Coordinates of C-alpha atoms and ligand atoms in Angstrom, one line a residue:
M23 CA 0.0 0.0 0.0
N24 CA 1.2 3.5 -0.8
F25 CA 0.4 6.5 1.4
I26 CA 1.0 10.0 0.2
S27 CA 0.9 12.5 3.1
K28 CA 0.0 16.2 2.5
S29 CA 3.7 17.1 2.8
G30 CA 4.2 15.0 -0.3
L31 CA 6.2 12.3 1.5
S32 CA 5.3 8.9 0.4
F33 CA 5.1 6.1 2.9
E34 CA 5.4 2.8 1.3
E35 CA 4.3 -0.1 3.5
P36 CA 6.3 -3.1 2.5
L37 CA 4.4 -6.4 2.5
I38 CA 7.5 -8.1 3.4
F39 CA 10.1 -6.6 5.8
E40 CA 12.5 -9.5 5.8
R41 CA 14.4 -9.3 2.5
S42 CA 17.2 -11.8 3.1
V43 CA 17.2 -14.8 0.7
A44 CA 19.7 -17.6 1.1
G45 CA 22.4 -17.4 -1.5
R46 CA 21.6 -13.9 -2.7
E47 CA 24.6 -11.5 -2.8
G48 CA 25.5 -7.9 -3.5
Y49 CA 29.1 -8.4 -4.7
S50 CA 31.7 -10.9 -4.2
L51 CA 35.4 -11.1 -3.7
K52 CA 35.8 -14.3 -5.8
D53 CA 37.3 -12.3 -8.7
F54 CA 40.3 -11.5 -6.7
T55 CA 41.8 -14.8 -7.7
T56 CA 41.5 -14.1 -11.4
H57 CA 43.6 -11.1 -10.8
G58 CA 46.2 -13.2 -9.1
A59 CA 45.5 -12.2 -5.5
N60 CA 43.7 -14.0 -2.7
P61 CA 41.7 -12.1 -0.1
E62 CA 43.9 -13.9 2.5
D63 CA 47.0 -12.4 0.9
I64 CA 45.6 -8.9 1.1
F65 CA 43.8 -8.9 4.4
G66 CA 45.5 -11.8 6.3
D67 CA 43.9 -15.1 7.3
D68 CA 42.3 -13.7 10.4
F69 CA 40.1 -11.3 8.6
V70 CA 38.7 -13.6 5.9
R71 CA 35.7 -15.8 6.7
D72 CA 33.9 -18.2 4.5
E73 CA 30.6 -17.7 6.2
I74 CA 29.1 -15.1 8.5
T75 CA 26.3 -16.3 10.6
N76 CA 23.0 -14.4 10.7
F77 CA 24.1 -11.9 8.1
P78 CA 21.3 -10.8 5.7
E79 CA 21.9 -12.1 2.2
V80 CA 20.7 -9.3 -0.1
S81 CA 21.5 -7.8 -3.5
E82 CA 22.7 -4.2 -3.9
P83 CA 19.3 -2.9 -5.0
D84 CA 17.7 -4.6 -1.9
V85 CA 20.1 -2.6 0.3
V86 CA 19.7 0.7 -1.5
R87 CA 15.9 0.4 -1.4
H88 CA 15.9 -0.6 2.2
F89 CA 17.8 2.4 3.4
T90 CA 16.1 4.8 0.9
R91 CA 12.7 3.7 2.2
L92 CA 13.8 4.1 5.8
S93 CA 15.0 7.6 5.1
Q94 CA 11.6 8.5 3.6
W95 CA 9.8 7.4 6.7
N96 CA 11.8 10.0 8.6
Y97 CA 10.8 13.6 9.0
G98 CA 13.3 16.4 9.4
V99 CA 13.6 20.1 9.1
D100 CA 14.4 19.5 5.4
S101 CA 11.0 17.8 4.9
G102 CA 8.8 20.5 6.3
F103 CA 7.7 22.7 9.2
Y104 CA 9.3 21.5 12.5
P105 CA 8.2 23.9 15.3
L106 CA 9.7 22.1 18.3
G107 CA 9.5 24.5 21.2
S108 CA 12.8 25.0 23.1
C109 CA 14.8 23.0 20.6
T110 CA 15.2 25.6 17.8
M111 CA 14.9 23.3 14.8
K112 CA 16.0 25.9 12.2
Y113 CA 17.2 25.7 8.6
N114 CA 20.8 24.6 8.4
P115 CA 22.5 26.3 5.5
K116 CA 23.9 23.6 3.2
I117 CA 27.2 25.6 2.8
N118 CA 27.9 24.6 6.5
E119 CA 27.9 21.0 5.4
E120 CA 30.2 21.7 2.5
V121 CA 32.7 23.5 4.7
A122 CA 32.5 20.8 7.5
R123 CA 33.3 18.2 4.9
L124 CA 36.5 19.9 3.6
D125 CA 39.4 17.5 3.6
G126 CA 41.5 19.8 5.8
F127 CA 39.0 19.5 8.6
T128 CA 38.0 15.9 8.3
S129 CA 41.3 14.2 7.8
I130 CA 43.2 15.7 10.7
H131 CA 43.8 13.7 13.8
P132 CA 43.6 15.0 17.4
Y133 CA 47.2 13.7 18.0
F134 CA 48.7 15.8 15.2
P135 CA 51.3 18.3 16.5
E136 CA 49.9 21.8 16.9
S137 CA 52.3 23.1 14.2
I138 CA 50.5 21.3 11.4
V139 CA 46.9 22.0 12.5
Q140 CA 47.2 25.7 12.8
G141 CA 44.2 26.3 10.5
A142 CA 41.9 24.2 12.7
L143 CA 43.2 25.9 15.9
E144 CA 42.7 29.3 14.2
L145 CA 39.1 28.5 13.5
I146 CA 38.5 27.5 17.1
Y147 CA 40.3 30.6 18.3
N148 CA 38.2 32.9 16.0
L149 CA 35.0 31.1 17.1
Q150 CA 35.9 31.7 20.7
N151 CA 36.3 35.4 20.0
L152 CA 33.0 35.6 18.1
L153 CA 31.1 33.9 21.0
K154 CA 32.8 36.3 23.4
N155 CA 31.6 39.3 21.3
I156 CA 28.1 37.9 21.0
T157 CA 27.7 37.3 24.8
G158 CA 29.9 40.1 26.1
L159 CA 31.6 37.5 28.4
K160 CA 35.4 37.4 28.6
G161 CA 36.3 33.7 28.6
V162 CA 35.1 30.6 26.8
S163 CA 35.9 26.9 26.4
L164 CA 34.5 24.8 23.5
Q165 CA 35.0 21.5 25.3
P166 CA 31.4 20.6 26.3
A167 CA 29.6 18.4 23.8
A168 CA 26.0 19.4 24.4
G169 CA 23.9 22.0 26.2
A170 CA 23.5 19.9 29.3
H171 CA 27.2 19.2 29.3
G172 CA 27.9 22.9 29.2
E173 CA 25.6 23.4 32.2
L174 CA 27.5 20.8 34.1
A175 CA 30.8 22.5 33.3
G176 CA 29.3 25.9 34.3
I177 CA 28.0 24.7 37.6
K178 CA 31.3 22.9 38.4
I179 CA 32.9 26.3 37.8
I180 CA 30.6 27.9 40.3
K181 CA 31.4 25.2 42.8
K182 CA 35.1 25.6 42.4
Y183 CA 34.9 29.3 42.6
H184 CA 33.3 29.2 46.0
Q185 CA 35.7 26.4 47.1
S186 CA 38.6 28.6 46.1
R187 CA 37.4 31.3 48.5
S188 CA 37.0 28.6 51.2
D189 CA 33.3 29.4 51.2
S190 CA 31.9 26.0 52.1
K191 CA 28.4 26.9 53.3
R192 CA 26.9 27.3 49.9
K193 CA 25.1 24.1 49.0
Y194 CA 22.0 25.3 47.1
I195 CA 21.3 26.5 43.6
L196 CA 18.0 28.4 42.9
I197 CA 16.0 27.2 39.9
P198 CA 12.7 28.6 38.7
D199 CA 9.9 26.2 37.8
T200 CA 10.1 27.4 34.2
A201 CA 13.6 25.9 33.8
H202 CA 14.6 23.2 31.3
G203 CA 14.7 19.7 32.9
T204 CA 18.5 19.5 32.4
N205 CA 19.1 22.4 34.9
P206 CA 18.3 20.6 38.1
A207 CA 20.0 17.4 36.8
S208 CA 23.2 19.3 36.2
C209 CA 23.2 20.9 39.6
T210 CA 22.6 17.5 41.3
L211 CA 25.5 15.9 39.3
A212 CA 27.8 18.7 40.4
G213 CA 26.9 18.0 44.1
F214 CA 24.4 20.8 44.8
E215 CA 20.9 20.7 46.1
T216 CA 18.3 22.7 44.2
K217 CA 15.6 25.1 45.5
N218 CA 12.6 25.5 43.3
I219 CA 11.4 29.0 42.7
S220 CA 7.8 29.5 41.6
S221 CA 7.5 32.0 38.8
G222 CA 5.0 34.9 39.3
P223 CA 1.5 35.1 37.8
D224 CA 2.8 36.7 34.6
G225 CA 5.2 33.9 33.8
Y226 CA 8.4 35.4 35.1
V227 CA 10.4 35.2 38.3
T228 CA 9.9 38.2 40.7
A229 CA 12.8 39.9 42.5
E230 CA 10.7 39.7 45.6
S231 CA 10.7 35.9 45.5
I232 CA 14.5 35.8 45.1
A233 CA 15.0 38.3 47.9
A234 CA 13.0 36.1 50.2
I235 CA 15.1 33.0 49.7
M236 CA 18.6 34.3 48.8
D237 CA 21.2 33.9 51.6
E238 CA 24.8 32.8 52.3
T239 CA 23.9 29.1 51.8
V240 CA 23.0 29.7 48.1
A241 CA 25.8 29.3 45.6
G242 CA 23.9 30.9 42.7
I243 CA 20.8 31.0 40.5
M244 CA 20.3 29.2 37.2
L245 CA 18.0 31.2 34.9
T246 CA 16.8 30.6 31.4
N247 CA 16.1 33.8 29.7
P248 CA 13.8 34.0 27.9
N249 CA 12.3 31.2 30.0
T250 CA 10.6 28.1 28.6
L251 CA 7.3 30.0 28.4
G252 CA 9.1 32.2 25.8
V253 CA 8.8 35.1 28.3
Y254 CA 11.7 37.5 28.9
E255 CA 12.6 37.6 32.6
Q256 CA 11.5 41.2 33.2
E257 CA 13.1 41.6 36.6
I258 CA 16.4 39.9 35.7
C259 CA 18.6 43.0 36.6
K260 CA 17.1 43.3 40.1
I261 CA 17.4 39.5 40.6
I262 CA 21.0 39.5 39.6
K263 CA 21.8 42.4 41.9
I264 CA 20.2 40.5 44.9
V265 CA 22.1 37.3 44.1
H266 CA 25.4 39.1 43.7
E267 CA 24.9 41.1 46.9
K268 CA 24.7 37.9 48.9
G269 CA 27.8 36.5 47.2
G270 CA 26.1 34.2 44.8
L271 CA 26.8 33.7 41.1
V272 CA 24.4 33.9 38.1
Y273 CA 24.2 31.1 35.6
A274 CA 22.2 31.8 32.4
D275 CA 21.0 28.9 30.3
G276 CA 21.7 30.3 26.8
A277 CA 20.3 27.4 24.8
N278 CA 17.6 29.8 23.5
M279 CA 19.7 32.6 22.2
N280 CA 17.6 32.7 19.1
A281 CA 15.4 35.1 21.0
F282 CA 17.9 37.9 21.6
L283 CA 21.0 37.5 19.3
G284 CA 22.4 40.9 18.4
K285 CA 19.9 42.6 20.7
V286 CA 21.2 42.2 24.2
R287 CA 24.4 40.6 25.6
P288 CA 24.0 38.5 28.8
A289 CA 27.2 40.0 30.3
D290 CA 25.5 43.4 30.2
F291 CA 22.8 42.3 32.6
G292 CA 25.3 40.7 34.9
V293 CA 25.5 37.1 34.0
D294 CA 28.6 35.3 35.3
V295 CA 28.4 31.9 33.5
M296 CA 26.4 30.6 30.6
H297 CA 26.4 28.0 27.9
I298 CA 25.3 28.3 24.3
N299 CA 23.8 25.5 22.2
L300 CA 25.8 25.9 19.0
H301 CA 23.6 23.1 17.5
K302 CA 20.4 25.1 18.1
T303 CA 21.1 28.8 17.7
F304 CA 24.0 28.6 15.3
S305 CA 22.7 25.7 13.1
T306 CA 23.8 22.1 12.9
P307 CA 21.3 19.3 12.1
H308 CA 20.5 17.9 15.5
G309 CA 17.9 15.8 17.3
G310 CA 17.9 12.1 17.8
G311 CA 21.1 12.4 19.7
G312 CA 23.2 13.9 16.8
P313 CA 26.4 15.7 17.7
G314 CA 26.1 18.9 19.7
S315 CA 28.3 21.6 21.2
G316 CA 27.7 23.5 24.3
P317 CA 30.5 26.0 24.8
V318 CA 30.7 27.4 28.4
L319 CA 31.3 31.2 28.7
V320 CA 32.4 33.0 31.9
S321 CA 33.1 36.5 33.2
E322 CA 36.7 37.6 33.7
Q323 CA 37.0 36.4 37.4
L324 CA 36.0 32.9 36.4
I325 CA 38.5 32.4 33.5
P326 CA 41.0 30.5 35.7
F327 CA 38.3 27.8 36.3
L328 CA 37.4 27.0 32.7
P329 CA 37.8 23.4 31.4
V330 CA 41.0 22.9 29.5
P331 CA 42.3 23.1 26.8
I332 CA 41.4 26.4 25.4
V333 CA 43.0 27.7 22.2
A334 CA 45.3 30.6 22.6
K335 CA 47.8 32.6 20.4
D336 CA 51.4 33.2 21.4
D337 CA 53.5 36.3 20.7
S338 CA 54.7 35.0 17.4
G339 CA 51.1 34.5 16.2
Q340 CA 51.2 30.7 16.6
F341 CA 48.0 29.0 17.9
F342 CA 48.4 26.5 20.7
L343 CA 46.3 24.5 23.2
N344 CA 46.5 26.1 26.6
Y345 CA 46.3 23.7 29.5
D346 CA 47.8 26.2 31.9
L347 CA 44.7 27.5 33.8
P348 CA 45.6 27.5 37.5
S349 CA 42.2 26.5 38.9
T350 CA 40.7 24.6 36.0
I351 CA 37.8 22.2 36.7
G352 CA 39.8 19.8 34.4
R353 CA 38.7 18.2 31.1
M354 CA 35.0 17.8 30.2
K355 CA 35.7 15.7 27.1
S356 CA 38.6 14.1 25.2
F357 CA 40.4 16.5 22.9
Y358 CA 38.7 19.8 22.1
G359 CA 35.0 19.2 21.9
N360 CA 32.9 18.4 18.8
F361 CA 35.1 20.2 16.3
L362 CA 32.9 19.9 13.2
V363 CA 29.9 21.4 15.0
A364 CA 32.2 24.4 15.7
V365 CA 33.1 24.5 12.0
R366 CA 29.4 24.8 11.1
A367 CA 28.7 27.4 13.8
Y368 CA 31.7 29.5 12.6
T369 CA 30.5 29.3 9.0
Y370 CA 27.0 30.3 10.0
I371 CA 28.1 33.3 12.1
R372 CA 30.5 34.5 9.4
E373 CA 27.9 34.1 6.7
M374 CA 25.2 35.9 8.7
G375 CA 27.3 38.7 10.1
N376 CA 26.1 40.9 13.0
K377 CA 23.2 42.3 11.0
G378 CA 22.1 38.9 9.8
L379 CA 22.1 37.4 13.3
A380 CA 20.0 40.3 14.6
Q381 CA 17.7 39.8 11.7
A382 CA 17.3 36.1 12.4
T383 CA 16.2 37.0 16.0
E384 CA 13.7 39.6 14.7
D385 CA 12.2 37.1 12.3
A386 CA 12.1 34.3 14.8
V387 CA 10.3 36.6 17.3
L388 CA 8.0 38.0 14.7
S389 CA 7.0 34.5 13.5
A390 CA 6.2 33.3 17.0
N391 CA 4.1 36.4 17.7
Y392 CA 2.3 36.1 14.4
I393 CA 1.3 32.5 15.3
R394 CA 0.3 33.7 18.8
A395 CA -1.9 36.5 17.5
S396 CA -3.5 34.3 14.8
L397 CA -4.3 31.4 17.1
K398 CA -5.2 33.0 20.4
E399 CA -8.9 33.1 19.5
Y400 CA -8.8 29.3 18.8
F401 CA -6.4 28.0 21.5
H402 CA -6.1 29.0 25.1
L403 CA -3.1 31.1 26.1
P404 CA -2.1 30.4 29.7
Y405 CA -0.1 33.6 30.1
D406 CA -1.0 37.0 28.7
T407 CA 2.6 38.4 28.9
D408 CA 4.3 39.1 25.6
S409 CA 6.5 36.3 24.4
L410 CA 9.6 36.2 22.3
H411 CA 10.7 33.3 20.1
E412 CA 8.2 30.7 21.2
V413 CA 4.6 30.7 22.4
V414 CA 2.8 28.3 24.7
F415 CA -0.9 27.3 24.3
T416 CA -3.0 24.7 25.9
N417 CA -5.9 22.4 25.0
K418 CA -8.3 24.1 27.5
K419 CA -10.8 25.1 24.8
Q420 CA -10.7 21.7 23.1
S421 CA -10.8 19.7 26.4
E422 CA -14.6 20.3 26.7
Y423 CA -14.9 18.0 23.7
G424 CA -12.6 15.4 25.3
V425 CA -9.6 16.4 23.2
K426 CA -6.2 16.2 24.7
T427 CA -3.0 18.0 23.7
L428 CA -1.6 14.7 22.5
D429 CA -4.6 14.3 20.1
I430 CA -3.9 17.8 18.6
A431 CA -0.3 17.0 18.1
K432 CA -1.0 13.6 16.5
R433 CA -3.5 15.2 14.1
L434 CA -0.9 17.6 12.9
I435 CA 1.0 14.6 11.5
D436 CA -1.9 13.8 9.2
Y437 CA -1.5 17.3 7.7
G438 CA 2.2 16.7 7.1
I439 CA 3.5 18.9 9.9
H440 CA 5.8 17.8 12.7
P441 CA 4.1 18.4 16.1
P442 CA 5.5 21.0 18.4
T443 CA 6.8 20.2 21.9
I444 CA 4.0 19.1 24.1
Y445 CA 3.5 18.7 27.9
F446 CA 6.4 21.1 28.5
P447 CA 7.0 23.4 30.3
L448 CA 5.7 21.4 33.2
I449 CA 4.0 24.3 34.9
V450 CA 1.5 24.6 32.1
H451 CA -1.1 21.9 32.2
E452 CA -1.4 20.2 28.7
A453 CA 1.1 22.6 27.2
I454 CA 1.6 23.1 23.4
M455 CA 4.9 24.9 22.9
I456 CA 5.5 26.3 19.4
E457 CA 8.8 27.7 18.2
P458 CA 8.6 28.4 14.4
T459 CA 12.1 30.0 14.2
E460 CA 13.1 32.4 11.4
T461 CA 13.2 29.7 8.8
E462 CA 9.5 29.7 7.6
S463 CA 8.0 31.9 5.0
K464 CA 4.7 33.7 5.7
A465 CA 3.0 31.2 3.4
D466 CA 4.2 28.3 5.5
L467 CA 3.3 30.0 8.7
D468 CA -0.2 30.7 7.3
N469 CA -0.5 27.0 6.3
F470 CA 0.3 26.0 9.9
I471 CA -2.1 28.5 11.3
N472 CA -4.9 27.3 8.9
V473 CA -4.2 23.7 9.8
M474 CA -4.4 24.5 13.6
I475 CA -7.7 26.3 13.0
A476 CA -9.0 23.4 11.0
I477 CA -8.0 21.1 13.9
S478 CA -9.8 23.3 16.4
E479 CA -13.0 22.9 14.3
E480 CA -12.5 19.1 14.0
A481 CA -12.1 19.0 17.8
K482 CA -15.6 20.4 18.0
N483 CA -17.3 18.6 15.2
S484 CA -15.5 15.2 14.9
P485 CA -13.2 14.7 17.9
E486 CA -12.8 11.0 16.9
L487 CA -10.6 12.1 14.0
L488 CA -8.2 13.5 16.6
H489 CA -8.4 10.5 18.9
E490 CA -7.5 8.2 16.1
A491 CA -4.7 10.3 14.5
P492 CA -2.3 9.9 12.9
K493 CA -4.0 7.9 10.2
I494 CA -1.8 8.4 7.1
S495 CA 1.6 8.1 8.6
F496 CA 3.6 4.9 8.3
R497 CA 3.1 4.1 11.9
R498 CA -0.2 4.7 13.7
R499 CA -0.3 6.0 17.2
M500 CA 2.2 4.2 19.5
D501 CA 1.7 2.9 23.0
E502 CA 4.2 5.4 24.3
V503 CA 4.5 3.9 27.7
K504 CA 5.2 0.5 26.3
A505 CA 7.7 1.9 23.8
A506 CA 9.6 3.6 26.6
K507 CA 9.5 0.7 29.0
N508 CA 10.0 -2.1 26.6
P509 CA 11.8 -0.7 23.6
K510 CA 12.6 -3.1 20.8
L511 CA 15.5 -1.5 19.1
R512 CA 16.9 -4.5 17.2
W513 CA 15.6 -6.6 14.4
Y514 CA 15.8 -10.3 15.1
P515 CA 14.8 -12.3 12.0
E516 CA 14.1 -15.4 14.1
E517 CA 11.3 -13.5 15.9
T518 CA 9.4 -12.9 12.7
K519 CA 9.7 -16.5 11.6
K520 CA 8.0 -17.7 14.8
Ligands
PLP630 C1 18.0 22.1 24.6 C2 18.1 22.8 25.9 C3 19.0 22.3 26.8 C4 19.9 21.1 26.7 O1 20.7 21.0 25.5 P1 21.2 19.6 25.0 O2 22.2 20.0 23.9 O3 20.0 18.9 24.5 O4 21.9 18.9 26.1 C5 19.2 23.1 28.0 N1 18.4 24.1 28.3 C6 17.5 24.6 27.4 C7 16.7 25.8 27.7 C8 17.3 23.9 26.2 O5 16.4 24.4 25.3

């Protein structure tokens, strides 16, 4: 059977999944002998086997079709709209991929002497400087391999800073209820306890609530700005002053820089430590565990604590790996981080320029607000406060017809659109969190808006359509609990034969 979704993707349901046929082969090494060489002579006896057990026996077209079919069942930002809130699934310029594949970048080895990898070191050095300019912070290390990894590095820096001053009473980090789930996890891993701060009625943390809890047992605060509601922390300057006055440090989760690039620099409102998700804000195909990069940035007084190595330049203009930071928290990763993600980010920033980055932010914020204004009549907005790059709705209006947020999300798949983030942030019951990014044209935004309006009508008139969705995708609705608790991640041919 052949399904064509509205996005134009075709989902071919194979009648047979098992393609292996005894004796079928893709190519053979038999001809080696006619050229006067035995495989054994070339590879050595140990590497040549007559038979491999349980290996699929398939022809070349079988293999090509198998993998091509699998790739078509997938959905990515290159297939269509992908408004995953908090994850910034934006267009990744193809030039980034070209550059990241240049031989000079892919064929170098981490153990090469510094003298022959000057170009790669220069790129890291230049990227370090660009990130410092963008954030206003004075020091950076590109070691961490993801956002959460950057958080862990940053919180360890805060810990070591207090230790270096023999200030041992500070065992808490303050975290608002709008934080990303990785924030409390990073604090716990670094040996802190967390104190949960309730955000105020308008969706941001109030200075009053921080003043009430901040004391000498608190090491610092971890703030996401804009927070996961897409709301700018309006009292951030007052909050930072209160934390600093009591000797604490301020960590900013900068995964969502798409909301203020080129508009405001975190250092200017007093941030001491932050990480950036290069793979979100500065493009790199991600999701599904793909490679990331979460550089950690710090104010001047925290530079001695950065993870090593960082790339520096000596008096003669040679680039080198600097391991000589007196109070370093050590290494966070082997070698220098995910280098090719850094190459993509560097390409992206150079290609966009300061103006381009600011424009991307403006477009991302405009797109989110366009969706917000166009849909607020149809979907309930839990917070009235203006939002930036993402907007959070709920299913409250649809719930009277028995429709859950999950149903709305699954129905979007039938219209060829990837669902947004749902059930996050946790403080919003049945949240639908939409981040369109700057990628989409007005026509594509309008299409999404019209689809959402159509779904809100369906919720009223034929809610069963939503309960049963998705109907035209390759896989129907999963039992998500079972999939999480009892995942089957490998194909065992014997099981199908039974
Ligand atoms: C994505 C995200 C993170 C975690 O980043 P990873 O690279 O997935 O580890 C942390 N905080 C916020 C606000 C995020 O959106």
